[in-house]
Short mmCIF file of C-alpha atoms in Angstrom, two decimals:
data_model
loop_
_atom_site.label_atom_id
_atom_site.label_comp_id
_atom_site.label_asym_id
_atom_site.label_seq_id
_atom_site.Cartn_x
_atom_site.Cartn_y
_atom_site.Cartn_z
CA MET A 1 -0.11 0.03 0.13
CA ARG A 2 1.47 3.44 -0.80
CA PRO A 3 1.61 5.89 2.10
CA PRO A 4 -0.92 8.67 1.86
CA ARG A 5 0.15 12.17 0.38
CA ILE A 6 1.39 14.86 2.66
CA ALA A 7 -0.50 17.74 1.68
CA ASP A 8 1.05 20.33 3.69
CA PRO A 9 4.23 21.86 1.99
CA ALA A 10 5.54 23.10 5.18
CA ARG A 11 5.33 19.90 6.94
CA LEU A 12 6.91 18.15 4.05
CA ASN A 13 9.75 20.73 4.12
CA ALA A 14 10.11 19.87 7.80
CA LEU A 15 10.28 16.18 7.21
CA LEU A 16 12.91 16.60 4.48
CA ASP A 17 15.08 18.78 7.02
CA ALA A 18 14.82 15.92 9.68
CA VAL A 19 15.91 13.20 7.22
CA LEU A 20 18.82 15.34 6.09
CA ALA A 21 19.73 16.04 9.87
CA VAL A 22 19.65 12.54 10.80
CA GLN A 23 21.61 11.19 7.83
CA GLY A 24 24.33 13.70 8.48
CA ALA A 25 24.80 13.23 11.92
CA GLU A 26 28.28 12.45 13.17
CA ASP A 27 27.69 9.38 15.12
CA LEU A 28 24.71 6.90 15.93
CA SER A 29 23.82 8.58 19.26
CA SER A 30 23.53 12.15 17.75
CA ALA A 31 21.37 10.46 14.77
CA LEU A 32 18.98 8.74 17.24
CA SER A 33 18.66 11.96 19.38
CA LEU A 34 17.92 14.04 16.33
CA ALA A 35 15.41 11.55 15.03
CA ALA A 36 13.40 11.64 18.27
CA GLU A 37 13.17 15.32 18.29
CA ALA A 38 12.08 15.28 14.83
CA LEU A 39 9.30 12.88 15.38
CA VAL A 40 8.09 14.77 18.53
CA GLU A 41 7.83 17.90 16.11
CA LEU A 42 6.62 16.27 12.84
CA THR A 43 3.79 14.39 14.51
CA ALA A 44 2.95 16.75 17.69
CA SER A 45 3.73 14.07 19.89
CA PHE A 46 3.86 14.25 23.88
CA CYS A 47 7.12 12.37 23.91
CA ALA A 48 9.09 9.87 21.43
CA ALA A 49 11.10 6.98 22.35
CA LEU A 50 13.48 4.87 20.52
CA TYR A 51 14.38 1.30 21.52
CA ARG A 52 16.97 -1.30 20.52
CA PRO A 53 17.19 -4.96 21.54
CA GLY A 54 19.17 -5.47 24.70
CA GLU A 55 22.22 -7.90 25.07
CA ARG A 56 19.85 -10.62 27.06
CA PRO A 57 17.27 -12.24 24.99
CA GLY A 58 13.86 -10.52 25.10
CA ALA A 59 15.40 -7.37 26.60
CA MET A 60 14.83 -3.80 25.19
CA GLU A 61 16.69 -0.60 25.99
CA LYS A 62 15.65 2.83 25.42
CA CYS A 63 18.43 4.34 23.24
CA ALA A 64 16.97 7.82 22.61
CA GLY A 65 14.03 10.01 23.48
CA ALA A 66 12.52 13.49 23.35
CA GLY A 67 9.59 15.15 24.83
CA ASP A 68 8.21 15.09 28.52
CA ALA A 69 10.93 14.23 30.66
CA LYS A 70 8.78 12.44 33.26
CA ALA A 71 7.07 10.28 30.64
CA LEU A 72 10.60 9.43 29.23
CA ASP A 73 11.81 8.45 32.67
CA SER A 74 8.90 6.13 32.97
CA LEU A 75 9.45 4.72 29.45
CA GLY A 76 12.86 3.64 30.31
CA GLY A 77 11.65 0.92 32.85
CA SER A 78 9.87 -2.39 32.30
CA ILE A 79 6.44 -0.70 31.10
CA GLY A 80 8.21 0.73 28.12
CA ALA A 81 10.31 -2.40 27.40
CA GLN A 82 7.16 -4.65 27.31
CA LEU A 83 5.48 -2.29 24.70
CA ALA A 84 8.58 -2.03 22.69
CA ASN A 85 8.90 -5.80 22.61
CA ARG A 86 5.16 -5.88 21.32
CA ILE A 87 5.99 -3.37 18.42
CA LEU A 88 9.41 -5.07 17.50
CA SER A 89 7.47 -8.26 16.60
CA ALA A 90 4.62 -6.37 14.75
CA PRO A 91 4.46 -6.74 10.98
CA LYS A 92 3.39 -3.10 10.29
CA PRO A 93 2.84 0.17 12.32
CA ILE A 94 0.30 0.03 15.27
CA ARG A 95 -1.99 2.80 16.15
CA LEU A 96 -4.15 2.83 19.40
CA SER A 97 -6.51 5.08 21.09
CA ARG A 98 -4.04 4.47 24.25
CA PRO A 99 -1.51 2.22 25.50
CA LEU A 100 -3.01 -1.14 26.93
CA GLY A 101 -2.84 -2.36 30.52
CA GLN A 102 -3.61 -1.14 33.99
CA ARG A 103 0.13 -0.25 34.76
CA TRP A 104 -0.36 2.63 32.31
CA ASP A 105 -3.28 3.79 34.51
CA ARG A 106 -1.12 3.91 37.72
CA SER A 107 1.81 5.71 36.23
CA GLY A 108 0.19 9.31 36.87
CA ILE A 109 1.01 10.42 33.39
CA PRO A 110 -1.89 11.49 31.00
CA TRP A 111 -0.91 8.65 28.27
CA GLY A 112 -3.27 8.98 25.21
CA PRO A 113 -2.96 7.96 21.63
CA PHE A 114 -0.16 5.61 20.63
CA LEU A 115 1.65 4.98 17.37
CA GLY A 116 4.48 2.36 17.20
CA ILE A 117 6.54 1.66 14.33
CA PRO A 118 8.82 -1.42 13.97
CA LEU A 119 12.32 -1.04 12.65
CA ALA A 120 13.68 -4.06 10.65
CA SER A 121 16.25 -4.94 7.88
CA LYS A 122 16.80 -8.12 5.92
CA GLN A 123 18.88 -9.53 8.66
CA GLY A 124 16.08 -9.03 11.36
CA PRO A 125 14.30 -6.61 13.87
CA LEU A 126 16.60 -3.57 14.74
CA GLY A 127 14.22 -1.86 17.04
CA CYS A 128 11.06 0.20 17.33
CA VAL A 129 9.69 3.73 17.44
CA CYS A 130 7.11 4.52 20.26
CA LEU A 131 5.30 7.85 19.90
CA PHE A 132 2.71 9.13 22.61
CA ARG A 133 0.08 11.94 22.74
CA THR A 134 -1.75 12.87 25.86
CA SER A 135 -5.49 11.76 26.76
CA SER A 136 -6.73 15.17 25.71
CA GLU A 137 -5.36 15.03 22.19
CA ALA A 138 -6.55 13.48 19.00
CA GLU A 139 -5.44 10.16 17.67
CA PHE A 140 -2.53 9.78 15.17
CA GLY A 141 -3.90 9.85 11.51
CA ALA A 142 -2.63 8.24 8.52
CA GLU A 143 -0.36 11.49 7.43
CA ASP A 144 1.09 11.23 11.07
CA GLU A 145 2.07 7.67 10.50
CA SER A 146 3.44 8.45 6.89
CA MET A 147 5.71 11.15 8.52
CA ALA A 148 7.04 8.90 11.42
CA VAL A 149 7.55 5.96 9.07
CA ALA A 150 9.93 8.07 6.81
CA VAL A 151 11.96 9.11 9.64
CA ALA A 152 11.85 5.52 11.13
CA LYS A 153 13.35 4.35 7.72
CA VAL A 154 16.20 6.67 8.03
CA VAL A 155 16.77 5.47 11.66
CA SER A 156 16.81 2.00 10.54
CA THR A 157 19.49 2.79 8.00
CA ALA A 158 21.78 4.29 10.84
CA LEU A 159 21.18 1.35 13.12
CA ARG A 160 22.16 -1.01 10.15
CA GLN A 161 24.96 1.12 9.25
CA SER A 162 26.50 1.07 12.80
CA ALA A 163 26.13 -2.54 13.22
CA LEU A 164 28.00 -3.16 9.93
CA GLN A 165 30.55 -0.55 11.33
CA GLU A 166 30.97 -2.72 14.59
CA ARG A 167 31.30 -5.94 12.58
CA VAL A 168 34.09 -4.49 10.46
CA ALA A 169 35.89 -3.36 13.42
CA GLU A 170 35.46 -6.63 15.15
CA LEU A 171 36.77 -8.40 12.13
CA SER A 172 39.79 -5.92 11.87
CA LEU A 173 40.58 -6.64 15.35
CA ALA A 174 40.26 -10.53 15.18
CA ALA A 175 42.86 -10.20 11.96
CA ASP A 176 45.16 -8.11 14.07
CA ARG A 177 44.98 -10.58 17.05
CA GLU A 178 45.64 -13.53 14.71
CA ARG A 179 48.60 -11.81 13.15
CA ILE A 180 50.28 -10.95 16.47
CA ALA A 181 49.59 -14.46 17.80
CA ARG A 182 51.22 -15.98 14.62
CA GLU A 183 54.27 -13.68 14.79
CA LEU A 184 54.68 -14.51 18.63
CA HIS A 185 54.48 -18.29 17.87
CA ASP A 186 56.64 -18.23 14.74
CA THR A 187 59.19 -15.67 15.84
CA VAL A 188 59.47 -15.25 19.78
CA VAL A 189 58.69 -18.78 20.85
CA GLN A 190 61.15 -20.28 18.33
CA ARG A 191 63.97 -18.07 19.20
CA LEU A 192 63.29 -18.80 22.93
CA PHE A 193 63.56 -22.56 22.25
CA ALA A 194 66.80 -21.98 20.14
CA THR A 195 68.38 -20.03 22.97
CA GLY A 196 67.38 -22.64 25.42
CA LEU A 197 68.94 -25.49 23.29
CA SER A 198 72.05 -23.54 23.06
CA LEU A 199 72.39 -23.12 26.87
CA GLN A 200 71.51 -26.79 27.37
CA ALA A 201 74.37 -27.77 24.86
CA VAL A 202 76.62 -25.33 26.97
CA LEU A 203 75.58 -26.71 30.46
CA PRO A 204 77.55 -29.85 30.64
CA THR A 205 80.70 -28.13 29.94
CA ALA A 206 80.16 -25.45 32.80
CA ARG A 207 82.70 -26.78 35.52
CA ASP A 208 82.37 -23.81 37.71
CA PRO A 209 79.32 -24.55 40.10
CA PHE A 210 78.37 -20.91 40.07
CA LEU A 211 78.32 -20.63 36.37
CA HIS A 212 76.39 -23.87 36.06
CA ASP A 213 73.74 -22.68 38.50
CA ARG A 214 73.33 -19.39 36.57
CA ILE A 215 72.87 -21.35 33.41
CA ASP A 216 70.43 -23.79 34.98
CA GLY A 217 68.55 -20.78 36.44
CA ALA A 218 68.31 -19.10 32.89
CA LEU A 219 66.92 -22.22 31.50
CA GLY A 220 64.21 -22.13 34.10
CA GLU A 221 63.52 -18.33 33.27
CA LEU A 222 63.16 -19.39 29.53
CA ASP A 223 60.74 -22.09 30.21
CA GLU A 224 58.69 -19.73 32.45
CA THR A 225 58.77 -16.90 29.71
CA ILE A 226 57.61 -19.60 26.80
CA ARG A 227 54.89 -20.55 29.08
CA GLN A 228 53.68 -17.05 29.54
CA VAL A 229 53.99 -16.26 25.73
CA ARG A 230 52.08 -19.45 25.05
CA THR A 231 49.45 -18.18 27.28
CA THR A 232 49.35 -14.82 25.49
CA ILE A 233 48.97 -16.63 22.25
CA PHE A 234 45.91 -18.58 23.27
CA ALA A 235 44.33 -15.43 24.72
CA LEU A 236 44.92 -13.76 21.39
CA GLU A 237 43.30 -16.60 19.34
CA PRO A 238 39.65 -15.90 18.81
CA PRO A 239 37.27 -19.09 19.77
CA PRO A 240 35.83 -20.94 16.76
CA ALA A 241 33.02 -19.06 15.00
CA THR A 242 30.62 -21.89 16.17
CA ASP A 243 31.43 -21.42 19.77
CA ARG A 244 30.96 -18.17 21.57
CA GLY A 245 33.55 -18.87 24.23
CA VAL A 246 33.83 -18.96 27.83
CA ARG A 247 35.50 -15.54 27.88
CA ILE A 248 32.46 -14.10 25.96
CA ARG A 249 30.05 -15.57 28.23
CA VAL A 250 31.99 -14.58 31.27
CA LEU A 251 31.89 -10.88 29.91
CA GLU A 252 28.15 -11.17 29.32
CA VAL A 253 27.47 -12.19 32.96
CA CYS A 254 29.64 -9.61 34.26
CA GLY A 255 27.99 -6.94 31.95
CA GLY A 256 24.41 -8.26 33.19
CA ALA A 257 25.47 -7.85 36.71
CA ALA A 258 26.33 -4.23 36.18
CA ARG A 259 22.62 -3.10 36.81
CA SER A 260 22.19 -4.36 40.20
CA LEU A 261 25.90 -3.72 41.14
CA GLY A 262 25.71 0.04 39.88
CA PHE A 263 29.08 -0.60 37.94
CA GLU A 264 30.56 -3.22 35.62
CA PRO A 265 33.24 -5.51 37.26
CA GLU A 266 36.74 -5.51 36.16
CA VAL A 267 37.56 -8.90 34.42
CA ARG A 268 40.87 -10.57 33.83
CA PHE A 269 41.70 -13.91 32.14
CA SER A 270 44.91 -15.84 32.24
CA GLY A 271 45.86 -19.18 30.44
CA PRO A 272 43.91 -20.71 27.36
CA VAL A 273 40.41 -20.39 28.95
CA ASP A 274 38.36 -21.08 25.84
CA THR A 275 40.47 -24.14 24.75
CA LEU A 276 40.46 -25.85 28.15
CA VAL A 277 37.15 -24.87 29.68
CA ASP A 278 33.94 -26.39 28.28
CA GLY A 279 30.93 -28.44 28.63
CA PRO A 280 29.76 -29.16 32.27
CA ILE A 281 32.84 -27.13 33.83
CA ALA A 282 31.91 -24.00 31.90
CA THR A 283 28.26 -24.27 33.04
CA GLU A 284 29.43 -24.64 36.45
CA LEU A 285 31.90 -21.77 36.18
CA LEU A 286 29.13 -19.48 35.02
CA SER A 287 26.60 -20.43 37.57
CA THR A 288 29.10 -19.82 40.29
CA LEU A 289 30.11 -16.42 38.86
CA ARG A 290 26.36 -15.32 38.48
CA GLU A 291 25.94 -16.51 42.23
CA ALA A 292 28.90 -14.82 43.44
CA LEU A 293 28.30 -11.32 41.73
CA SER A 294 24.42 -11.69 43.08
CA ASN A 295 25.98 -11.98 46.50
CA VAL A 296 28.17 -8.84 46.10
CA ALA A 297 25.12 -6.75 44.81
CA ARG A 298 22.86 -8.02 47.85
CA HIS A 299 25.20 -7.81 50.68
CA ALA A 300 28.61 -6.21 50.06
CA GLY A 301 27.79 -2.51 49.37
CA ALA A 302 30.91 -2.58 47.19
CA LYS A 303 32.24 0.06 44.76
CA HIS A 304 34.55 -2.00 42.75
CA VAL A 305 34.64 -5.68 42.02
CA GLN A 306 37.56 -7.90 40.25
CA VAL A 307 36.71 -11.20 38.47
CA GLU A 308 39.75 -13.41 37.52
CA VAL A 309 39.44 -16.56 35.60
CA VAL A 310 42.65 -18.66 35.19
CA ALA A 311 42.97 -21.84 33.38
CA SER A 312 45.86 -24.22 33.63
CA GLU A 313 45.90 -27.52 35.39
CA HIS A 314 43.08 -26.24 37.38
CA LEU A 315 40.42 -23.61 36.59
CA VAL A 316 40.53 -20.86 39.15
CA LEU A 317 37.52 -18.26 39.54
CA LYS A 318 38.29 -15.39 42.13
CA VAL A 319 35.81 -12.56 42.75
CA THR A 320 37.14 -9.87 45.03
CA ASP A 321 35.17 -7.00 46.16
CA ASP A 322 35.91 -4.00 48.51
CA GLY A 323 32.82 -4.06 50.25
CA ALA A 324 31.81 -4.52 53.94
CA GLY A 325 33.34 -7.90 54.30
CA ILE A 326 31.54 -11.22 54.93
CA ALA A 327 29.86 -11.90 58.23
CA HIS A 328 30.17 -15.68 59.77
CA SER A 329 26.29 -16.02 59.32
CA ALA A 330 26.64 -15.38 55.46
CA MET A 331 29.04 -18.40 54.96
CA GLN A 332 26.05 -20.58 56.01
CA GLY A 333 23.69 -18.76 53.37
CA ARG A 334 22.31 -20.53 50.40
CA GLY A 335 24.42 -18.83 47.77
CA MET A 336 27.99 -19.84 49.58
CA LEU A 337 26.68 -23.35 50.06
CA ASN A 338 25.66 -23.65 46.27
CA MET A 339 29.12 -22.35 45.27
CA SER A 340 30.86 -24.85 47.75
CA ALA A 341 28.78 -27.81 46.49
CA ARG A 342 29.33 -26.98 42.78
CA ALA A 343 33.11 -26.99 43.60
CA GLU A 344 33.16 -30.19 45.35
CA SER A 345 30.83 -32.13 43.03
CA MET A 346 33.80 -31.61 40.43
CA GLY A 347 36.75 -32.64 42.71
CA GLY A 348 37.46 -28.95 43.58
CA SER A 349 37.40 -26.56 46.49
CA PHE A 350 35.66 -23.28 47.60
CA GLU A 351 36.90 -20.56 50.04
CA ALA A 352 35.89 -17.22 51.21
CA THR A 353 38.44 -15.01 52.92
CA ALA A 354 38.89 -11.45 53.99
CA PRO A 355 41.72 -9.72 52.28
CA GLU A 356 44.09 -7.34 54.40
CA GLY A 357 42.57 -4.02 52.75
CA GLY A 358 38.98 -4.95 53.43
CA GLY A 359 36.17 -6.52 51.60
CA THR A 360 35.78 -10.29 50.42
CA GLU A 361 37.59 -12.72 48.20
CA LEU A 362 35.73 -15.78 46.95
CA SER A 363 38.17 -18.45 45.36
CA TRP A 364 36.61 -21.32 43.46
CA VAL A 365 39.02 -23.96 42.22
CA VAL A 366 38.28 -27.24 40.08
CA PRO A 367 40.73 -29.43 38.35
CA LEU A 368 40.92 -29.37 34.49
CA SER A 369 43.02 -32.35 33.94
CA ARG A 370 41.07 -35.67 33.29
CA PRO A 371 41.70 -38.65 35.36
CA THR A 372 43.32 -41.49 33.62
CA THR A 373 42.17 -45.23 33.96
CA SER A 374 43.83 -48.25 33.45
CA GLY A 375 42.17 -51.42 32.16
#
């Protein structure tokens, strides 16, 4: 169906100005903000909110808005996310006389006519536009919808272009990481090996005990350096395309905990985490990490949390916070018992200690080496 003609020349000029402004924005954030402001003006809306899918499945986040500040604040919560999810999956724009549901009645805001427009590309849904008028204003008409759809198409283009730019940056970073890993392996590690072999050849000829000990010590340092370089190579190599990898999932868990913590934890990895940690061990690791961060959010009052994941002969998860410390009664809580039980079920251990500087350190350790059987 062709969109209706926009009869008012002034309104059409305003639409063209808005489209050009959004297209010419320096970055995505500016483009979305300009689009929200243009939608309020072009459709005489009480407020406009733009949403994008969040990191978690089914989550929607408000990425831009314009109009009434109190209404926009309300739309940033679950009430707006639920409506946005409904629009996201709609095959075409939706016009309502007012948003549905009792929760809108209790908000204290005079919600009235509503217009929702899904944003999509060939690759799938990108987000949606939600426009609102007050209860004393007329419903959105066909011309209002046509204006909003025109701006929404430009927003869809901006979102898709931003996603493509991010993908190109990721591919470039992955290529750089692979190149550095290859150079470390082919050049640095091989030279360290050659140096070690040379020292080993000299060692039997060293009659001076002091010199013998120094060469032997240098060989030990070379072995440790090679081990560290190999760990770096494992860290640089991306996981297979079909596997999201434990590192990515750990970062997702920490990112998801940022809302309840009020900040995002600092995360450190050591060793070939994606190579050695998989299957049930990965599942238990992520469950333990969620439990640990949940405990910090509920009890610690912390301002900083550090998460460390180390993979060698054992998988070590350490979660350290600078909060109020751990009470003896908390050690008997369900969260602590769950973490301890997960470690014990895999032949590992769990410990909660109080560092000298204050706060709490949780240490969860399970073996990664598989036991051998004879037969």
